[in-house]
mmCIF file of C-alpha atoms in Angstrom:
data_model
loop_
_atom_site.group_PDB
_atom_site.id
_atom_site.type_symbol
_atom_site.label_atom_id
_atom_site.label_comp_id
_atom_site.label_asym_id
_atom_site.label_seq_id
_atom_site.Cartn_x
_atom_site.Cartn_y
_atom_site.Cartn_z
ATOM 1 C CA MET U 148 -28.833 3.683 26.494
ATOM 2 C CA VAL U 149 -25.297 4.838 27.258
ATOM 3 C CA HIS U 150 -22.624 2.178 27.003
ATOM 4 C CA ALA U 151 -19.257 2.274 28.713
ATOM 5 C CA SER U 152 -16.468 2.816 26.235
ATOM 6 C CA THR U 153 -12.792 3.515 25.974
ATOM 7 C CA GLY U 154 -11.642 7.083 26.095
ATOM 8 C CA PRO U 155 -12.018 9.475 23.179
ATOM 9 C CA ASP U 156 -8.334 9.302 22.305
ATOM 10 C CA GLY U 157 -8.383 5.513 22.076
ATOM 11 C CA GLY U 158 -7.249 5.184 25.696
ATOM 12 C CA THR U 159 -9.561 5.480 28.655
ATOM 13 C CA PRO U 160 -10.575 8.409 30.905
ATOM 14 C CA LEU U 161 -11.704 5.882 33.508
ATOM 15 C CA ARG U 162 -9.874 5.505 36.799
ATOM 16 C CA ARG U 163 -10.652 1.784 36.724
ATOM 17 C CA THR U 164 -11.669 -0.147 33.651
ATOM 18 C CA PRO U 165 -14.515 -2.536 34.538
ATOM 19 C CA ARG U 166 -13.745 -6.173 33.704
ATOM 20 C CA GLN U 167 -16.703 -8.039 35.168
ATOM 21 C CA ALA U 168 -20.258 -7.811 33.883
ATOM 22 C CA ARG U 169 -21.465 -6.404 37.199
ATOM 23 C CA SER U 170 -18.891 -3.611 37.119
ATOM 24 C CA ARG U 171 -19.689 -2.793 33.483
ATOM 25 C CA ALA U 172 -23.375 -2.604 34.355
ATOM 26 C CA ARG U 173 -22.620 -0.257 37.260
ATOM 27 C CA LEU U 174 -20.596 2.035 35.003
ATOM 28 C CA ALA U 175 -23.377 2.001 32.395
ATOM 29 C CA LEU U 176 -25.858 3.103 35.083
ATOM 30 C CA LEU U 177 -23.532 5.958 36.080
ATOM 31 C CA LEU U 178 -23.265 7.117 32.484
ATOM 32 C CA GLU U 179 -27.029 6.865 32.007
ATOM 33 C CA ALA U 180 -27.455 9.111 35.040
ATOM 34 C CA ALA U 181 -24.893 11.519 33.604
ATOM 35 C CA GLU U 182 -26.733 11.588 30.286
ATOM 36 C CA ARG U 183 -30.045 12.391 31.987
ATOM 37 C CA ILE U 184 -28.412 15.381 33.645
ATOM 38 C CA LEU U 185 -26.732 16.405 30.394
ATOM 39 C CA VAL U 186 -30.031 16.352 28.471
ATOM 40 C CA GLY U 187 -32.121 17.929 31.203
ATOM 41 C CA GLU U 188 -29.745 20.487 32.700
ATOM 42 C CA GLY U 189 -26.837 20.950 30.299
ATOM 43 C CA VAL U 190 -23.158 20.095 30.343
ATOM 44 C CA GLU U 191 -22.434 22.666 33.059
ATOM 45 C CA ALA U 192 -24.420 20.543 35.538
ATOM 46 C CA LEU U 193 -22.214 17.476 35.042
ATOM 47 C CA THR U 194 -20.423 17.450 38.386
ATOM 48 C CA THR U 195 -19.382 14.303 40.194
ATOM 49 C CA THR U 196 -21.635 15.177 43.142
ATOM 50 C CA ARG U 197 -24.659 15.738 40.911
ATOM 51 C CA VAL U 198 -24.084 12.533 38.910
ATOM 52 C CA ALA U 199 -23.622 10.452 42.067
ATOM 53 C CA ALA U 200 -26.869 11.829 43.478
ATOM 54 C CA GLU U 201 -28.742 11.125 40.246
ATOM 55 C CA ALA U 202 -27.364 7.565 40.136
ATOM 56 C CA LYS U 203 -28.125 7.087 43.855
ATOM 57 C CA VAL U 204 -24.576 6.037 44.697
ATOM 58 C CA SER U 205 -21.911 7.532 46.899
ATOM 59 C CA VAL U 206 -19.386 9.916 45.419
ATOM 60 C CA GLY U 207 -16.720 7.390 46.422
ATOM 61 C CA SER U 208 -18.379 4.729 44.269
ATOM 62 C CA LEU U 209 -18.478 7.132 41.343
ATOM 63 C CA TYR U 210 -14.790 7.972 41.811
ATOM 64 C CA GLN U 211 -13.874 4.332 41.271
ATOM 65 C CA TYR U 212 -14.708 4.787 37.586
ATOM 66 C CA LEU U 213 -15.110 8.489 36.859
ATOM 67 C CA PRO U 214 -12.612 10.490 38.903
ATOM 68 C CA ASP U 215 -13.719 13.954 37.797
ATOM 69 C CA ARG U 216 -16.039 15.981 35.568
ATOM 70 C CA ASP U 217 -13.682 15.708 32.593
ATOM 71 C CA ALA U 218 -13.804 11.911 32.774
ATOM 72 C CA ILE U 219 -17.608 12.006 32.737
ATOM 73 C CA ILE U 220 -17.689 14.234 29.662
ATOM 74 C CA GLU U 221 -15.010 12.220 27.877
ATOM 75 C CA SER U 222 -16.721 8.890 28.584
ATOM 76 C CA LEU U 223 -20.052 10.187 27.286
ATOM 77 C CA ALA U 224 -18.394 11.610 24.173
ATOM 78 C CA SER U 225 -16.588 8.335 23.540
ATOM 79 C CA GLY U 226 -19.865 6.439 23.572
ATOM 80 C CA TYR U 227 -21.490 8.880 21.142
ATOM 81 C CA PHE U 228 -18.518 8.683 18.772
ATOM 82 C CA ALA U 229 -18.586 4.893 18.859
ATOM 83 C CA ARG U 230 -22.272 4.774 17.942
ATOM 84 C CA LEU U 231 -21.897 7.198 15.039
ATOM 85 C CA GLU U 232 -18.892 5.323 13.713
ATOM 86 C CA GLY U 233 -20.788 2.048 14.081
ATOM 87 C CA VAL U 234 -23.569 3.437 11.896
ATOM 88 C CA MET U 235 -20.982 4.459 9.292
ATOM 89 C CA ASP U 236 -19.403 0.995 9.363
ATOM 90 C CA ASP U 237 -22.835 -0.539 8.773
ATOM 91 C CA LEU U 238 -23.371 1.745 5.786
ATOM 92 C CA VAL U 239 -20.005 0.778 4.306
ATOM 93 C CA ARG U 240 -20.833 -2.922 4.635
ATOM 94 C CA THR U 241 -24.288 -2.384 3.138
ATOM 95 C CA ALA U 242 -22.864 -0.432 0.191
ATOM 96 C CA ALA U 243 -20.323 -3.145 -0.554
ATOM 97 C CA ARG U 244 -22.879 -5.937 -0.228
ATOM 98 C CA GLU U 245 -25.550 -4.264 -2.347
ATOM 99 C CA GLN U 246 -23.094 -3.155 -5.002
ATOM 100 C CA GLY U 247 -21.780 -6.690 -5.260
ATOM 101 C CA ARG U 248 -25.323 -8.016 -5.617
ATOM 102 C CA GLU U 249 -26.100 -5.469 -8.341
ATOM 103 C CA ARG U 250 -22.972 -6.431 -10.297
ATOM 104 C CA GLU U 251 -24.027 -10.071 -10.175
ATOM 105 C CA GLN U 252 -27.493 -9.175 -11.441
ATOM 106 C CA GLU U 253 -26.027 -7.061 -14.259
ATOM 107 C CA GLN U 254 -23.843 -9.950 -15.361
ATOM 108 C CA GLU U 255 -26.748 -12.392 -15.270
ATOM 109 C CA GLN U 256 -29.094 -10.040 -17.158
ATOM 110 C CA GLY U 257 -26.459 -8.650 -19.514
ATOM 111 C CA GLN U 258 -27.090 -5.086 -18.362
ATOM 112 C CA GLY U 259 -24.599 -2.298 -18.777
ATOM 113 C CA GLU U 260 -22.479 -1.141 -15.896
ATOM 114 C CA GLY U 261 -24.284 1.142 -13.426
ATOM 115 C CA ALA U 262 -27.789 -0.120 -14.178
ATOM 116 C CA GLY U 263 -30.265 -0.309 -11.295
ATOM 117 C CA GLN U 264 -28.256 1.115 -8.414
ATOM 118 C CA GLY U 265 -31.374 1.388 -6.214
ATOM 119 C CA ARG U 266 -30.991 3.032 -2.817
ATOM 120 C CA TRP U 267 -27.323 3.853 -3.462
ATOM 121 C CA ASP U 268 -28.211 5.933 -6.519
ATOM 122 C CA ASP U 269 -28.026 8.935 -4.147
ATOM 123 C CA PRO U 270 -25.316 8.109 -1.576
ATOM 124 C CA VAL U 271 -25.188 11.697 -0.256
ATOM 125 C CA GLY U 272 -28.919 11.730 0.427
ATOM 126 C CA LEU U 273 -28.743 8.330 2.092
ATOM 127 C CA LEU U 274 -25.822 9.326 4.332
ATOM 128 C CA VAL U 275 -27.294 12.687 5.376
ATOM 129 C CA ASP U 276 -30.734 11.202 6.091
ATOM 130 C CA THR U 277 -29.251 8.310 8.064
ATOM 131 C CA PHE U 278 -27.188 10.515 10.338
ATOM 132 C CA ALA U 279 -30.009 13.038 10.698
ATOM 133 C CA ARG U 280 -32.112 10.209 12.146
ATOM 134 C CA VAL U 281 -29.311 9.396 14.586
ATOM 135 C CA TYR U 282 -29.000 13.052 15.643
ATOM 136 C CA ARG U 283 -32.752 13.208 16.291
ATOM 137 C CA THR U 284 -32.541 10.359 18.807
ATOM 138 C CA GLU U 285 -29.159 11.166 20.402
ATOM 139 C CA HIS U 286 -30.324 13.975 22.675
ATOM 140 C CA GLY U 287 -27.200 13.685 24.811
ATOM 141 C CA PHE U 288 -24.902 14.088 21.837
ATOM 142 C CA ARG U 289 -26.659 17.296 20.814
ATOM 143 C CA ALA U 290 -26.643 18.638 24.372
ATOM 144 C CA LEU U 291 -22.926 17.946 24.736
ATOM 145 C CA TRP U 292 -21.878 19.527 21.456
ATOM 146 C CA PHE U 293 -24.167 22.540 21.645
ATOM 147 C CA GLY U 294 -23.191 23.329 25.217
ATOM 148 C CA SER U 295 -19.962 24.702 26.633
ATOM 149 C CA GLY U 296 -17.342 23.135 28.828
ATOM 150 C CA LEU U 297 -15.938 20.528 26.463
ATOM 151 C CA THR U 298 -12.509 19.315 27.500
ATOM 152 C CA GLU U 299 -9.430 19.644 25.332
ATOM 153 C CA ARG U 300 -9.230 15.839 25.159
ATOM 154 C CA THR U 301 -12.783 15.718 23.882
ATOM 155 C CA ARG U 302 -12.125 18.375 21.251
ATOM 156 C CA ALA U 303 -9.060 16.469 20.095
ATOM 157 C CA ALA U 304 -11.098 13.257 20.054
ATOM 158 C CA ASP U 305 -13.749 14.991 17.959
ATOM 159 C CA ARG U 306 -11.125 15.835 15.346
ATOM 160 C CA GLU U 307 -10.040 12.194 15.218
ATOM 161 C CA HIS U 308 -13.681 11.111 15.096
ATOM 162 C CA LYS U 309 -14.238 13.291 12.023
ATOM 163 C CA ARG U 310 -11.223 11.685 10.359
ATOM 164 C CA ARG U 311 -12.695 8.245 10.997
ATOM 165 C CA MET U 312 -16.065 9.373 9.627
ATOM 166 C CA ALA U 313 -14.291 10.768 6.555
ATOM 167 C CA ASP U 314 -12.618 7.400 6.126
ATOM 168 C CA GLY U 315 -16.088 5.867 6.176
ATOM 169 C CA VAL U 316 -17.182 8.122 3.308
ATOM 170 C CA ARG U 317 -14.007 7.129 1.429
ATOM 171 C CA ARG U 318 -14.822 3.441 1.937
ATOM 172 C CA VAL U 319 -18.400 3.979 0.713
ATOM 173 C CA LEU U 320 -17.164 5.612 -2.495
ATOM 174 C CA LEU U 321 -14.663 2.808 -3.028
ATOM 175 C CA ALA U 322 -17.337 0.185 -2.376
ATOM 176 C CA LEU U 323 -19.539 1.844 -4.987
ATOM 177 C CA GLY U 324 -16.652 1.721 -7.463
ATOM 178 C CA VAL U 325 -16.727 5.438 -8.269
ATOM 179 C CA ALA U 326 -13.266 6.459 -7.066
ATOM 180 C CA ARG U 327 -9.680 5.289 -6.696
ATOM 181 C CA ASP U 328 -8.020 5.028 -3.304
ATOM 182 C CA ASP U 329 -5.445 7.804 -3.057
ATOM 183 C CA ALA U 330 -4.483 10.751 -0.869
ATOM 184 C CA ALA U 331 -6.647 13.160 -2.867
ATOM 185 C CA LEU U 332 -9.763 11.079 -2.170
ATOM 186 C CA ALA U 333 -9.009 10.947 1.564
ATOM 187 C CA ARG U 334 -8.525 14.721 1.631
ATOM 188 C CA ALA U 335 -11.760 15.360 -0.277
ATOM 189 C CA CYS U 336 -13.771 13.084 2.028
ATOM 190 C CA HIS U 337 -12.356 14.852 5.070
ATOM 191 C CA ALA U 338 -13.390 18.212 3.620
ATOM 192 C CA ALA U 339 -16.883 16.849 2.903
ATOM 193 C CA ILE U 340 -17.296 15.608 6.476
ATOM 194 C CA LEU U 341 -16.130 18.916 7.967
ATOM 195 C CA ALA U 342 -18.671 20.805 5.850
ATOM 196 C CA ALA U 343 -21.460 18.315 6.539
ATOM 197 C CA ASP U 344 -20.803 18.377 10.282
ATOM 198 C CA ALA U 345 -20.944 22.178 10.453
ATOM 199 C CA LEU U 346 -24.220 22.297 8.517
ATOM 200 C CA ALA U 347 -25.756 19.461 10.530
ATOM 201 C CA GLN U 348 -24.901 21.160 13.807
ATOM 202 C CA GLU U 349 -26.509 24.398 12.641
ATOM 203 C CA ALA U 350 -29.596 22.527 11.392
ATOM 204 C CA PHE U 351 -30.082 20.862 14.775
ATOM 205 C CA ARG U 352 -29.405 24.044 16.701
ATOM 206 C CA ARG U 353 -32.350 25.585 14.889
ATOM 207 C CA THR U 354 -34.756 22.764 15.727
ATOM 208 C CA PRO U 355 -34.498 19.403 17.520
ATOM 209 C CA GLU U 356 -35.764 17.687 14.364
ATOM 210 C CA GLY U 357 -33.118 19.381 12.209
ATOM 211 C CA ASP U 358 -33.983 22.261 9.895
ATOM 212 C CA ALA U 359 -35.166 20.388 6.774
ATOM 213 C CA ASP U 360 -34.363 23.235 4.391
ATOM 214 C CA LEU U 361 -30.799 23.541 5.662
ATOM 215 C CA LEU U 362 -30.310 19.768 5.489
ATOM 216 C CA ASP U 363 -31.521 19.882 1.881
ATOM 217 C CA GLU U 364 -28.977 22.631 1.158
ATOM 218 C CA ALA U 365 -26.295 20.452 2.740
ATOM 219 C CA LYS U 366 -27.255 17.587 0.429
ATOM 220 C CA ALA U 367 -27.166 19.830 -2.642
ATOM 221 C CA MET U 368 -23.754 21.222 -1.723
ATOM 222 C CA LEU U 369 -22.260 17.810 -0.949
ATOM 223 C CA ARG U 370 -23.702 16.237 -4.105
ATOM 224 C CA SER U 371 -22.135 18.958 -6.212
ATOM 225 C CA TYR U 372 -18.765 18.684 -4.478
ATOM 226 C CA LEU U 373 -18.555 14.887 -4.484
ATOM 227 C CA THR U 374 -19.720 14.738 -8.099
ATOM 228 C CA GLN U 375 -16.681 16.847 -8.970
ATOM 229 C CA VAL U 376 -14.481 14.607 -6.825
ATOM 230 C CA VAL U 377 -15.551 11.337 -8.452
ATOM 231 C CA ALA U 378 -15.342 12.910 -11.929
ATOM 232 C CA ARG U 379 -11.566 13.008 -11.427
ATOM 233 C CA TYR U 380 -11.586 9.221 -11.504
ATOM 234 C CA ALA U 381 -13.755 8.778 -14.572
ATOM 235 C CA PRO U 382 -12.054 6.836 -17.414
ATOM 236 C CA GLY U 383 -10.614 8.943 -20.196
#
């Protein structure tokens, strides 16, 4: 389901921001109609006339919220970004919670540091697999990014989105206690996200399920790179 969201630059591409539940529901229905067109016909088909027809509303009703094609694209992109960043935030919270639980268990059992890390023993694998699952279900996101006709605002928003995702990777590494918070770590996480994003896009261009071999290569590359990054912070 597509949810109404603020614009991809943190503002809003909407002509009118819905305040009441009824208005928010109407906007959500418009965006759902837009997503159906995006998935079925491609980004080039996202015109205000076509979206209004698909949503079974007048063009004037559509214009109240989405004044032009750019606003439609930007609103869809904003929703996709928000969902991806929400998944990253959940992973950061889970990493912090589980790492804290493991430290408590180590203290109680007298184990050495780093014993029994469980699912976070391979953070790269966990992150890549998690977002691959999201990509498999977000057909609209794939259709938008693999098509043409993205707006300049959306491209700029994508760059900011990648910075926020990189910050999520930084927070995961800090939660796991394997790095120190500094400018070098932020830069390395940004580089990792840029590489991962390029490989993920290519993997999902090849097949809707994501080319498994290419995703495995992405994991191997990112593990090697991030292992070198965290080694900089090792004691001694």
